[in-house]
PDB file of C-alpha atoms in Angstrom:
ATOM      1  CA  MET A  10       1.614  -4.479  29.053  1.00 82.00           C
ATOM      2  CA  THR A  11       4.389  -5.883  26.890  1.00 87.00           C
ATOM      3  CA  VAL A  12       4.121  -7.595  23.519  1.00 91.00           C
ATOM      4  CA  GLY A  13       2.683 -11.117  23.928  1.00 90.00           C
ATOM      5  CA  GLU A  14       1.205 -10.332  27.335  1.00 90.00           C
ATOM      6  CA  GLN A  15      -2.444 -11.290  27.810  1.00 92.00           C
ATOM      7  CA  ARG A  16      -5.046  -9.952  30.219  1.00 93.00           C
ATOM      8  CA  SER A  17      -8.694 -10.917  30.910  1.00 94.00           C
ATOM      9  CA  PHE A  18     -11.217  -8.781  32.788  1.00 94.00           C
ATOM     10  CA  GLY A  19     -14.796  -7.719  33.305  1.00 95.00           C
ATOM     11  CA  SER A  20     -18.226  -9.147  33.786  1.00 97.00           C
ATOM     12  CA  TYR A  21     -21.086  -7.634  31.801  1.00 98.00           C
ATOM     13  CA  GLU A  22     -24.519  -9.171  32.242  1.00 98.00           C
ATOM     14  CA  VAL A  23     -26.535  -8.966  29.045  1.00 98.00           C
ATOM     15  CA  THR A  24     -30.272  -8.397  29.508  1.00 98.00           C
ATOM     16  CA  GLU A  25     -33.141  -8.638  27.047  1.00 98.00           C
ATOM     17  CA  ALA A  26     -34.242  -5.104  28.015  1.00 98.00           C
ATOM     18  CA  GLU A  27     -30.889  -3.678  27.081  1.00 98.00           C
ATOM     19  CA  ILE A  28     -30.711  -5.651  23.794  1.00 98.00           C
ATOM     20  CA  LEU A  29     -34.126  -4.223  22.856  1.00 98.00           C
ATOM     21  CA  ALA A  30     -33.288  -0.651  23.899  1.00 98.00           C
ATOM     22  CA  PHE A  31     -30.036  -0.563  21.885  1.00 98.00           C
ATOM     23  CA  ALA A  32     -31.587  -2.205  18.836  1.00 98.00           C
ATOM     24  CA  GLU A  33     -34.695  -0.041  18.749  1.00 98.00           C
ATOM     25  CA  ARG A  34     -32.468   3.019  18.634  1.00 98.00           C
ATOM     26  CA  TYR A  35     -29.533   1.883  16.452  1.00 98.00           C
ATOM     27  CA  ASP A  36     -30.248  -1.437  14.751  1.00 96.00           C
ATOM     28  CA  PRO A  37     -34.017  -1.986  14.417  1.00 96.00           C
ATOM     29  CA  GLN A  38     -33.944  -5.289  12.567  1.00 93.00           C
ATOM     30  CA  TRP A  39     -36.553  -7.798  13.748  1.00 93.00           C
ATOM     31  CA  PHE A  40     -34.040 -10.413  14.926  1.00 93.00           C
ATOM     32  CA  HIS A  41     -32.778  -7.772  17.409  1.00 96.00           C
ATOM     33  CA  THR A  42     -36.143  -6.186  18.354  1.00 97.00           C
ATOM     34  CA  ASP A  43     -38.869  -8.884  18.267  1.00 97.00           C
ATOM     35  CA  PRO A  44     -38.285 -11.694  20.809  1.00 97.00           C
ATOM     36  CA  GLU A  45     -41.222 -13.798  19.632  1.00 97.00           C
ATOM     37  CA  ARG A  46     -40.481 -13.661  15.925  1.00 96.00           C
ATOM     38  CA  ALA A  47     -36.772 -14.211  16.672  1.00 96.00           C
ATOM     39  CA  ARG A  48     -37.617 -17.333  18.627  1.00 95.00           C
ATOM     40  CA  GLU A  49     -39.673 -18.715  15.765  1.00 95.00           C
ATOM     41  CA  GLU A  50     -37.816 -17.541  12.656  1.00 92.00           C
ATOM     42  CA  SER A  51     -34.301 -16.319  13.345  1.00 89.00           C
ATOM     43  CA  VAL A  52     -31.302 -18.397  12.223  1.00 85.00           C
ATOM     44  CA  PHE A  53     -29.838 -17.470  15.627  1.00 87.00           C
ATOM     45  CA  GLY A  54     -32.599 -19.438  17.427  1.00 90.00           C
ATOM     46  CA  GLY A  55     -33.720 -16.490  19.538  1.00 96.00           C
ATOM     47  CA  LEU A  56     -33.374 -12.768  20.182  1.00 97.00           C
ATOM     48  CA  ALA A  57     -29.724 -11.743  19.658  1.00 97.00           C
ATOM     49  CA  ALA A  58     -27.947  -8.495  20.414  1.00 98.00           C
ATOM     50  CA  SER A  59     -26.908  -6.216  17.586  1.00 97.00           C
ATOM     51  CA  GLY A  60     -23.240  -6.801  16.759  1.00 97.00           C
ATOM     52  CA  TRP A  61     -22.687  -3.092  17.397  1.00 97.00           C
ATOM     53  CA  HIS A  62     -24.246  -3.539  20.841  1.00 98.00           C
ATOM     54  CA  THR A  63     -21.740  -6.306  21.609  1.00 98.00           C
ATOM     55  CA  THR A  64     -19.024  -3.889  20.506  1.00 98.00           C
ATOM     56  CA  ALA A  65     -20.443  -1.135  22.733  1.00 98.00           C
ATOM     57  CA  MET A  66     -20.621  -3.435  25.786  1.00 98.00           C
ATOM     58  CA  THR A  67     -17.018  -4.436  25.079  1.00 98.00           C
ATOM     59  CA  MET A  68     -16.058  -0.728  25.063  1.00 96.00           C
ATOM     60  CA  ARG A  69     -17.651  -0.291  28.472  1.00 97.00           C
ATOM     61  CA  LEU A  70     -15.580  -3.205  29.838  1.00 96.00           C
ATOM     62  CA  LEU A  71     -12.450  -1.610  28.366  1.00 94.00           C
ATOM     63  CA  VAL A  72     -13.157   1.780  29.913  1.00 93.00           C
ATOM     64  CA  ASP A  73     -14.005   0.313  33.314  1.00 94.00           C
ATOM     65  CA  HIS A  74     -11.198  -2.219  33.596  1.00 92.00           C
ATOM     66  CA  HIS A  75      -8.459  -1.598  31.078  1.00 86.00           C
ATOM     67  CA  PHE A  76      -7.939   1.980  29.947  1.00 80.00           C
ATOM     68  CA  SER A  77      -5.792   4.380  31.866  1.00 69.00           C
ATOM     69  CA  GLU A  78      -7.261   7.862  31.489  1.00 54.00           C
ATOM     70  CA  ALA A  79      -3.854   9.487  31.527  1.00 52.00           C
ATOM     71  CA  ALA A  80      -2.177   7.243  29.023  1.00 65.00           C
ATOM     72  CA  SER A  81      -4.613   6.850  26.123  1.00 69.00           C
ATOM     73  CA  TYR A  82      -5.207   9.403  23.390  1.00 70.00           C
ATOM     74  CA  GLY A  83      -7.978   7.255  21.893  1.00 77.00           C
ATOM     75  CA  ALA A  84      -8.313   4.711  19.131  1.00 83.00           C
ATOM     76  CA  VAL A  85      -6.939   5.273  15.646  1.00 88.00           C
ATOM     77  CA  GLY A  86      -9.125   2.455  14.349  1.00 95.00           C
ATOM     78  CA  VAL A  87      -9.954  -1.223  14.430  1.00 97.00           C
ATOM     79  CA  ASP A  88      -8.995  -4.012  12.001  1.00 97.00           C
ATOM     80  CA  GLU A  89     -10.569  -7.402  11.450  1.00 98.00           C
ATOM     81  CA  LEU A  90     -13.746  -6.945  13.474  1.00 98.00           C
ATOM     82  CA  ARG A  91     -15.742 -10.207  13.455  1.00 98.00           C
ATOM     83  CA  TRP A  92     -18.850 -11.562  15.267  1.00 96.00           C
ATOM     84  CA  PRO A  93     -18.279 -15.359  15.352  1.00 95.00           C
ATOM     85  CA  ASN A  94     -21.418 -16.016  17.468  1.00 96.00           C
ATOM     86  CA  PRO A  95     -24.495 -14.019  18.455  1.00 96.00           C
ATOM     87  CA  THR A  96     -24.839 -12.536  21.938  1.00 98.00           C
ATOM     88  CA  PHE A  97     -27.946 -13.639  23.867  1.00 98.00           C
ATOM     89  CA  PRO A  98     -29.833 -12.348  26.940  1.00 98.00           C
ATOM     90  CA  GLY A  99     -28.575 -13.912  30.175  1.00 98.00           C
ATOM     91  CA  GLU A 100     -24.985 -14.236  29.051  1.00 98.00           C
ATOM     92  CA  THR A 101     -22.102 -12.644  30.902  1.00 98.00           C
ATOM     93  CA  LEU A 102     -19.364 -11.108  28.775  1.00 98.00           C
ATOM     94  CA  SER A 103     -15.679 -10.655  29.587  1.00 98.00           C
ATOM     95  CA  VAL A 104     -12.804  -9.423  27.510  1.00 97.00           C
ATOM     96  CA  THR A 105      -9.304 -10.787  26.801  1.00 97.00           C
ATOM     97  CA  VAL A 106      -6.620  -8.589  25.235  1.00 95.00           C
ATOM     98  CA  GLU A 107      -3.208  -9.603  24.023  1.00 95.00           C
ATOM     99  CA  VAL A 108      -0.633  -7.056  22.877  1.00 93.00           C
ATOM    100  CA  LEU A 109       0.425  -7.848  19.306  1.00 96.00           C
ATOM    101  CA  ALA A 110       2.720  -4.923  18.552  1.00 94.00           C
ATOM    102  CA  LYS A 111       3.917  -1.561  19.838  1.00 91.00           C
ATOM    103  CA  THR A 112       5.063   1.060  17.402  1.00 91.00           C
ATOM    104  CA  PRO A 113       6.694   4.292  18.718  1.00 90.00           C
ATOM    105  CA  SER A 114       5.800   7.422  16.784  1.00 87.00           C
ATOM    106  CA  GLU A 115       8.658   8.589  14.561  1.00 88.00           C
ATOM    107  CA  SER A 116       7.702  12.296  14.815  1.00 89.00           C
ATOM    108  CA  LYS A 117       6.565  12.348  18.448  1.00 85.00           C
ATOM    109  CA  PRO A 118       8.775  10.164  20.706  1.00 83.00           C
ATOM    110  CA  ASP A 119       6.469  10.611  23.724  1.00 85.00           C
ATOM    111  CA  ARG A 120       3.742   8.540  22.079  1.00 86.00           C
ATOM    112  CA  GLY A 121       3.132   5.426  20.030  1.00 89.00           C
ATOM    113  CA  THR A 122       0.476   3.030  18.843  1.00 91.00           C
ATOM    114  CA  VAL A 123      -0.401  -0.323  20.399  1.00 91.00           C
ATOM    115  CA  ARG A 124      -2.137  -3.025  18.373  1.00 94.00           C
ATOM    116  CA  THR A 125      -4.015  -5.643  20.401  1.00 94.00           C
ATOM    117  CA  GLN A 126      -5.962  -8.805  19.617  1.00 97.00           C
ATOM    118  CA  LEU A 127      -9.215  -8.517  21.573  1.00 97.00           C
ATOM    119  CA  THR A 128     -11.775 -11.239  22.200  1.00 98.00           C
ATOM    120  CA  THR A 129     -15.130 -10.812  23.963  1.00 98.00           C
ATOM    121  CA  ALA A 130     -16.543 -14.141  25.159  1.00 98.00           C
ATOM    122  CA  ASN A 131     -19.394 -15.450  27.334  1.00 98.00           C
ATOM    123  CA  GLU A 132     -19.043 -17.338  30.634  1.00 98.00           C
ATOM    124  CA  ASP A 133     -18.313 -20.563  28.711  1.00 98.00           C
ATOM    125  CA  GLY A 134     -15.561 -19.017  26.711  1.00 98.00           C
ATOM    126  CA  GLU A 135     -17.591 -18.918  23.503  1.00 98.00           C
ATOM    127  CA  PRO A 136     -16.248 -15.974  21.434  1.00 98.00           C
ATOM    128  CA  LYS A 137     -18.786 -13.290  20.479  1.00 98.00           C
ATOM    129  CA  LEU A 138     -16.517 -10.577  19.102  1.00 98.00           C
ATOM    130  CA  THR A 139     -12.912 -10.472  17.947  1.00 98.00           C
ATOM    131  CA  MET A 140     -11.047  -7.372  16.713  1.00 98.00           C
ATOM    132  CA  GLN A 141      -7.664  -5.671  16.550  1.00 98.00           C
ATOM    133  CA  PRO A 142      -7.925  -2.153  18.038  1.00 95.00           C
ATOM    134  CA  ILE A 143      -5.099   0.242  17.305  1.00 94.00           C
ATOM    135  CA  VAL A 144      -4.764   2.753  20.138  1.00 88.00           C
ATOM    136  CA  LEU A 145      -2.555   5.851  20.479  1.00 86.00           C
ATOM    137  CA  TYR A 146      -0.708   5.852  23.835  1.00 82.00           C
ATOM    138  CA  ALA A 147       1.632   8.097  25.783  1.00 79.00           C
ATOM    139  CA  ARG A 148       4.952   6.321  26.312  1.00 76.00           C
ATOM    140  CA  ARG A 149       6.511   6.146  29.731  1.00 68.00           C
ATOM    141  CA  ASP A 150      10.296   6.577  30.008  1.00 53.00           C
ATOM    142  CA  SER A 151      10.681   2.807  30.199  1.00 42.00           C
ATOM    143  CA  GLY A 152       9.117   2.424  26.784  1.00 45.00           C
ATOM    144  CA  GLU A 153       6.470   0.190  28.359  1.00 44.00           C
TER     145      GLU A 153
ATOM    146  CA  MET B  18     -25.901  -2.685  -6.557  1.00 82.00           C
ATOM    147  CA  THR B  19     -23.105  -3.739  -8.869  1.00 86.00           C
ATOM    148  CA  VAL B  20     -19.366  -3.582  -8.236  1.00 91.00           C
ATOM    149  CA  GLY B  21     -18.155   0.028  -8.474  1.00 90.00           C
ATOM    150  CA  GLU B  22     -21.618   1.459  -7.960  1.00 89.00           C
ATOM    151  CA  GLN B  23     -21.914   4.164  -5.311  1.00 92.00           C
ATOM    152  CA  ARG B  24     -24.921   5.296  -3.254  1.00 93.00           C
ATOM    153  CA  SER B  25     -25.399   8.060  -0.666  1.00 94.00           C
ATOM    154  CA  PHE B  26     -28.294   8.342   1.770  1.00 94.00           C
ATOM    155  CA  GLY B  27     -29.601   9.439   5.121  1.00 95.00           C
ATOM    156  CA  SER B  28     -29.636  12.410   7.397  1.00 97.00           C
ATOM    157  CA  TYR B  29     -28.923  11.841  11.095  1.00 98.00           C
ATOM    158  CA  GLU B  30     -28.896  14.898  13.369  1.00 98.00           C
ATOM    159  CA  VAL B  31     -26.388  14.498  16.182  1.00 98.00           C
ATOM    160  CA  THR B  32     -27.433  16.012  19.499  1.00 98.00           C
ATOM    161  CA  GLU B  33     -25.431  16.641  22.659  1.00 98.00           C
ATOM    162  CA  ALA B  34     -28.101  14.806  24.696  1.00 98.00           C
ATOM    163  CA  GLU B  35     -27.650  11.662  22.604  1.00 98.00           C
ATOM    164  CA  ILE B  36     -23.845  11.881  22.709  1.00 98.00           C
ATOM    165  CA  LEU B  37     -24.011  12.046  26.511  1.00 98.00           C
ATOM    166  CA  ALA B  38     -26.572   9.243  26.837  1.00 98.00           C
ATOM    167  CA  PHE B  39     -24.565   6.851  24.675  1.00 98.00           C
ATOM    168  CA  ALA B  40     -21.253   7.695  26.306  1.00 98.00           C
ATOM    169  CA  GLU B  41     -22.547   7.459  29.877  1.00 98.00           C
ATOM    170  CA  ARG B  42     -23.693   3.918  29.169  1.00 98.00           C
ATOM    171  CA  TYR B  43     -20.974   2.566  26.860  1.00 98.00           C
ATOM    172  CA  ASP B  44     -17.948   4.885  26.714  1.00 96.00           C
ATOM    173  CA  PRO B  45     -17.754   6.998  29.885  1.00 96.00           C
ATOM    174  CA  GLN B  46     -14.548   8.847  29.134  1.00 93.00           C
ATOM    175  CA  TRP B  47     -14.606  12.550  30.054  1.00 93.00           C
ATOM    176  CA  PHE B  48     -14.128  13.838  26.516  1.00 93.00           C
ATOM    177  CA  HIS B  49     -17.435  12.111  25.666  1.00 96.00           C
ATOM    178  CA  THR B  50     -19.352  12.836  28.890  1.00 97.00           C
ATOM    179  CA  ASP B  51     -18.221  16.237  30.270  1.00 97.00           C
ATOM    180  CA  PRO B  52     -19.004  19.150  27.884  1.00 97.00           C
ATOM    181  CA  GLU B  53     -17.266  21.759  30.012  1.00 97.00           C
ATOM    182  CA  ARG B  54     -14.038  19.865  30.544  1.00 96.00           C
ATOM    183  CA  ALA B  55     -14.060  18.792  26.915  1.00 96.00           C
ATOM    184  CA  ARG B  56     -14.327  22.430  25.822  1.00 95.00           C
ATOM    185  CA  GLU B  57     -11.347  23.390  27.983  1.00 95.00           C
ATOM    186  CA  GLU B  58      -9.049  20.391  27.775  1.00 92.00           C
ATOM    187  CA  SER B  59      -9.912  18.015  24.943  1.00 89.00           C
ATOM    188  CA  VAL B  60      -7.663  17.755  21.896  1.00 85.00           C
ATOM    189  CA  PHE B  61     -10.926  17.585  19.920  1.00 87.00           C
ATOM    190  CA  GLY B  62     -11.799  21.183  21.008  1.00 90.00           C
ATOM    191  CA  GLY B  63     -15.160  20.215  22.479  1.00 96.00           C
ATOM    192  CA  LEU B  64     -17.494  17.365  23.388  1.00 97.00           C
ATOM    193  CA  ALA B  65     -17.190  14.605  20.791  1.00 97.00           C
ATOM    194  CA  ALA B  66     -19.251  11.479  20.259  1.00 98.00           C
ATOM    195  CA  SER B  67     -17.795   8.087  21.099  1.00 97.00           C
ATOM    196  CA  GLY B  68     -16.432   6.494  17.955  1.00 97.00           C
ATOM    197  CA  TRP B  69     -18.728   3.540  18.698  1.00 97.00           C
ATOM    198  CA  HIS B  70     -21.652   5.964  18.815  1.00 98.00           C
ATOM    199  CA  THR B  71     -20.749   7.228  15.326  1.00 98.00           C
ATOM    200  CA  THR B  72     -20.707   3.574  14.240  1.00 98.00           C
ATOM    201  CA  ALA B  73     -24.108   2.957  15.840  1.00 98.00           C
ATOM    202  CA  MET B  74     -25.662   6.031  14.146  1.00 98.00           C
ATOM    203  CA  THR B  75     -24.230   4.783  10.874  1.00 98.00           C
ATOM    204  CA  MET B  76     -25.920   1.400  11.458  1.00 96.00           C
ATOM    205  CA  ARG B  77     -29.249   3.161  11.972  1.00 97.00           C
ATOM    206  CA  LEU B  78     -28.859   4.944   8.634  1.00 96.00           C
ATOM    207  CA  LEU B  79     -28.025   1.620   6.956  1.00 94.00           C
ATOM    208  CA  VAL B  80     -31.086  -0.119   8.411  1.00 93.00           C
ATOM    209  CA  ASP B  81     -33.416   2.773   7.540  1.00 94.00           C
ATOM    210  CA  HIS B  82     -32.181   3.483   4.023  1.00 92.00           C
ATOM    211  CA  HIS B  83     -30.012   0.716   2.645  1.00 86.00           C
ATOM    212  CA  PHE B  84     -30.742  -2.784   3.927  1.00 80.00           C
ATOM    213  CA  SER B  85     -33.349  -4.977   2.398  1.00 69.00           C
ATOM    214  CA  GLU B  86     -34.852  -7.109   5.139  1.00 54.00           C
ATOM    215  CA  ALA B  87     -35.370 -10.024   2.793  1.00 52.00           C
ATOM    216  CA  ALA B  88     -31.924 -10.065   1.241  1.00 65.00           C
ATOM    217  CA  SER B  89     -29.438  -9.692   4.093  1.00 69.00           C
ATOM    218  CA  TYR B  90     -28.343 -12.445   6.457  1.00 71.00           C
ATOM    219  CA  GLY B  91     -26.271 -10.034   8.507  1.00 77.00           C
ATOM    220  CA  ALA B  92     -22.682  -8.907   8.662  1.00 83.00           C
ATOM    221  CA  VAL B  93     -19.769 -11.355   8.726  1.00 88.00           C
ATOM    222  CA  GLY B  94     -17.504  -8.583   9.950  1.00 95.00           C
ATOM    223  CA  VAL B  95     -15.866  -5.269   9.256  1.00 97.00           C
ATOM    224  CA  ASP B  96     -12.335  -4.466   8.094  1.00 97.00           C
ATOM    225  CA  GLU B  97     -10.333  -1.253   8.318  1.00 98.00           C
ATOM    226  CA  LEU B  98     -12.605   0.700  10.648  1.00 98.00           C
ATOM    227  CA  ARG B  99     -11.251   4.256  11.122  1.00 98.00           C
ATOM    228  CA  TRP B 100     -12.429   7.484  12.706  1.00 96.00           C
ATOM    229  CA  PRO B 101     -10.613  10.233  10.747  1.00 95.00           C
ATOM    230  CA  ASN B 102     -12.431  13.089  12.564  1.00 96.00           C
ATOM    231  CA  PRO B 103     -14.529  13.393  15.712  1.00 96.00           C
ATOM    232  CA  THR B 104     -18.342  13.738  15.504  1.00 98.00           C
ATOM    233  CA  PHE B 105     -19.776  16.855  17.214  1.00 98.00           C
ATOM    234  CA  PRO B 106     -23.240  17.910  18.382  1.00 98.00           C
ATOM    235  CA  GLY B 107     -25.175  19.795  15.702  1.00 98.00           C
ATOM    236  CA  GLU B 108     -23.728  17.894  12.796  1.00 98.00           C
ATOM    237  CA  THR B 109     -25.836  15.930  10.326  1.00 98.00           C
ATOM    238  CA  LEU B 110     -24.466  12.604   9.184  1.00 98.00           C
ATOM    239  CA  SER B 111     -25.010  10.771   5.931  1.00 98.00           C
ATOM    240  CA  VAL B 112     -23.532   7.593   4.506  1.00 97.00           C
ATOM    241  CA  THR B 113     -21.949   6.716   1.171  1.00 97.00           C
ATOM    242  CA  VAL B 114     -21.397   3.073   0.174  1.00 95.00           C
ATOM    243  CA  GLU B 115     -19.512   1.757  -2.809  1.00 95.00           C
ATOM    244  CA  VAL B 116     -19.500  -1.940  -3.717  1.00 93.00           C
ATOM    245  CA  LEU B 117     -15.898  -3.211  -3.837  1.00 96.00           C
ATOM    246  CA  ALA B 118     -16.456  -6.917  -4.475  1.00 94.00           C
ATOM    247  CA  LYS B 119     -19.086  -9.648  -4.601  1.00 92.00           C
ATOM    248  CA  THR B 120     -18.135 -13.218  -3.823  1.00 91.00           C
ATOM    249  CA  PRO B 121     -20.685 -16.023  -4.404  1.00 90.00           C
ATOM    250  CA  SER B 122     -20.595 -18.810  -1.808  1.00 87.00           C
ATOM    251  CA  GLU B 123     -18.974 -21.945  -3.123  1.00 88.00           C
ATOM    252  CA  SER B 124     -21.037 -24.300  -0.938  1.00 89.00           C
ATOM    253  CA  LYS B 125     -24.371 -22.386  -1.065  1.00 85.00           C
ATOM    254  CA  PRO B 126     -25.042 -20.900  -4.521  1.00 83.00           C
ATOM    255  CA  ASP B 127     -28.099 -18.964  -3.293  1.00 85.00           C
ATOM    256  CA  ARG B 128     -25.948 -16.630  -1.231  1.00 86.00           C
ATOM    257  CA  GLY B 129     -22.717 -14.709  -1.291  1.00 89.00           C
ATOM    258  CA  THR B 130     -20.783 -11.967   0.464  1.00 91.00           C
ATOM    259  CA  VAL B 131     -20.601  -8.328  -0.546  1.00 91.00           C
ATOM    260  CA  ARG B 132     -17.694  -6.105   0.532  1.00 94.00           C
ATOM    261  CA  THR B 133     -18.356  -2.360   0.506  1.00 94.00           C
ATOM    262  CA  GLN B 134     -16.354   0.760   1.242  1.00 97.00           C
ATOM    263  CA  LEU B 135     -18.481   2.857   3.581  1.00 97.00           C
ATOM    264  CA  THR B 136     -17.956   6.499   4.577  1.00 98.00           C
ATOM    265  CA  THR B 137     -20.004   8.447   7.088  1.00 98.00           C
ATOM    266  CA  ALA B 138     -19.570  12.200   6.698  1.00 98.00           C
ATOM    267  CA  ASN B 139     -21.095  15.433   7.982  1.00 98.00           C
ATOM    268  CA  GLU B 140     -23.005  18.027   5.961  1.00 98.00           C
ATOM    269  CA  ASP B 141     -19.745  19.511   4.672  1.00 98.00           C
ATOM    270  CA  GLY B 142     -18.468  16.135   3.465  1.00 98.00           C
ATOM    271  CA  GLU B 143     -15.918  15.804   6.290  1.00 98.00           C
ATOM    272  CA  PRO B 144     -15.403  12.082   6.888  1.00 98.00           C
ATOM    273  CA  LYS B 145     -16.145  10.813  10.440  1.00 98.00           C
ATOM    274  CA  LEU B 146     -16.007   7.073   9.898  1.00 98.00           C
ATOM    275  CA  THR B 147     -14.736   4.781   7.184  1.00 98.00           C
ATOM    276  CA  MET B 148     -14.980   1.002   7.136  1.00 98.00           C
ATOM    277  CA  GLN B 149     -15.357  -2.059   4.877  1.00 98.00           C
ATOM    278  CA  PRO B 150     -18.353  -4.120   5.997  1.00 95.00           C
ATOM    279  CA  ILE B 151     -18.617  -7.672   4.690  1.00 94.00           C
ATOM    280  CA  VAL B 152     -22.285  -8.711   4.501  1.00 88.00           C
ATOM    281  CA  LEU B 153     -23.838 -12.065   3.680  1.00 86.00           C
ATOM    282  CA  TYR B 154     -26.600 -11.692   1.066  1.00 82.00           C
ATOM    283  CA  ALA B 155     -29.165 -13.830  -0.690  1.00 79.00           C
ATOM    284  CA  ARG B 156     -28.433 -13.853  -4.442  1.00 76.00           C
ATOM    285  CA  ARG B 157     -31.165 -13.158  -6.957  1.00 68.00           C
ATOM    286  CA  ASP B 158     -31.242 -15.205 -10.158  1.00 53.00           C
ATOM    287  CA  SER B 159     -29.575 -12.378 -12.010  1.00 42.00           C
ATOM    288  CA  GLY B 160     -26.568 -12.653  -9.760  1.00 45.00           C
ATOM    289  CA  GLU B 161     -27.097  -9.019  -8.760  1.00 44.00           C
TER     290      GLU B 161
END
C-alpha cells in the first residue's frame, strides 16, 4: 500500500457469549459481564464488549485479511487509541486502514515503519475503535 | 490519587497455555502460537505473548487492584501504547501507574478525566507495556 491508499476488509460477528468470555477473563466489570444489570443500569444501554475485546477482534481481522507473514516484524506501538462507541452483541465488525506515512529505517535500509489510521466499524459504518498502529516492515526493492 | 503520585500492584502469572489460547483466537501469528518454531526462528528467542494479550492481562490487574467500580465511567482512550519487550511464559506481571494530569469537565463539574502513565513489567522490572490511559472519573467534593 502507498501513502494515502485506503483498504477495507473483514467481517467479524460479535456474540454475547464471546463478550462474556473475554470480559470474565480480562475485564470483569459488570457492564461487560452482567447482561441483565447492563440492560437496566449501564450508560451504554446494554451489555457492551470490553474495549480491549474490540481491539483483540480487530487484531484477528488484521491477521486474517491484512498482514503478510513475510513482510511484518510486528508492531512498535499504537498512538491515539479511542473507543468512540461501545460494541454490542449481534454487530458485525470490519476494518478500514489508510496509510499515513512510511519511514525507512536509517540504520537498516531493508526495513522501515508504516503508520496507519485504522477504524473498526459495525455494519452501519458506526466507528467502534480508531487507532494509529506503527508497524515495522521489510521493504521490497520498489520501496513499496 | 493526586498528580505525581505513583502506585504499584498486582501479580499475574503468565502461562504458555494462556498465551496459546489468546493467540489462537485473536492473534494467530506463528511466533505467538507455535512454541517449537518460535524457539527456532523467532527474533524474540521463544514463544511470546501477543501484545494485545499483555494489554488484556494489564486490564485484569487494573480491574482487580486499581479501579473503583463506583468512580470510573470507563476509558476515553489510550495514547502512546508501546511494547518495549515481549512477554514470555513463566513471567509474573505487575503494574505501576502514575497520575500525570487531572482535568475537570467544563460542562459536567461532577466528573473529569485522569491521564496516567502506566507500565506493566515482569518480576525483574523489565517493562513489557507502557501506555497513557485517559479515564473518565466521578469527582469527589475534595476534587481528588
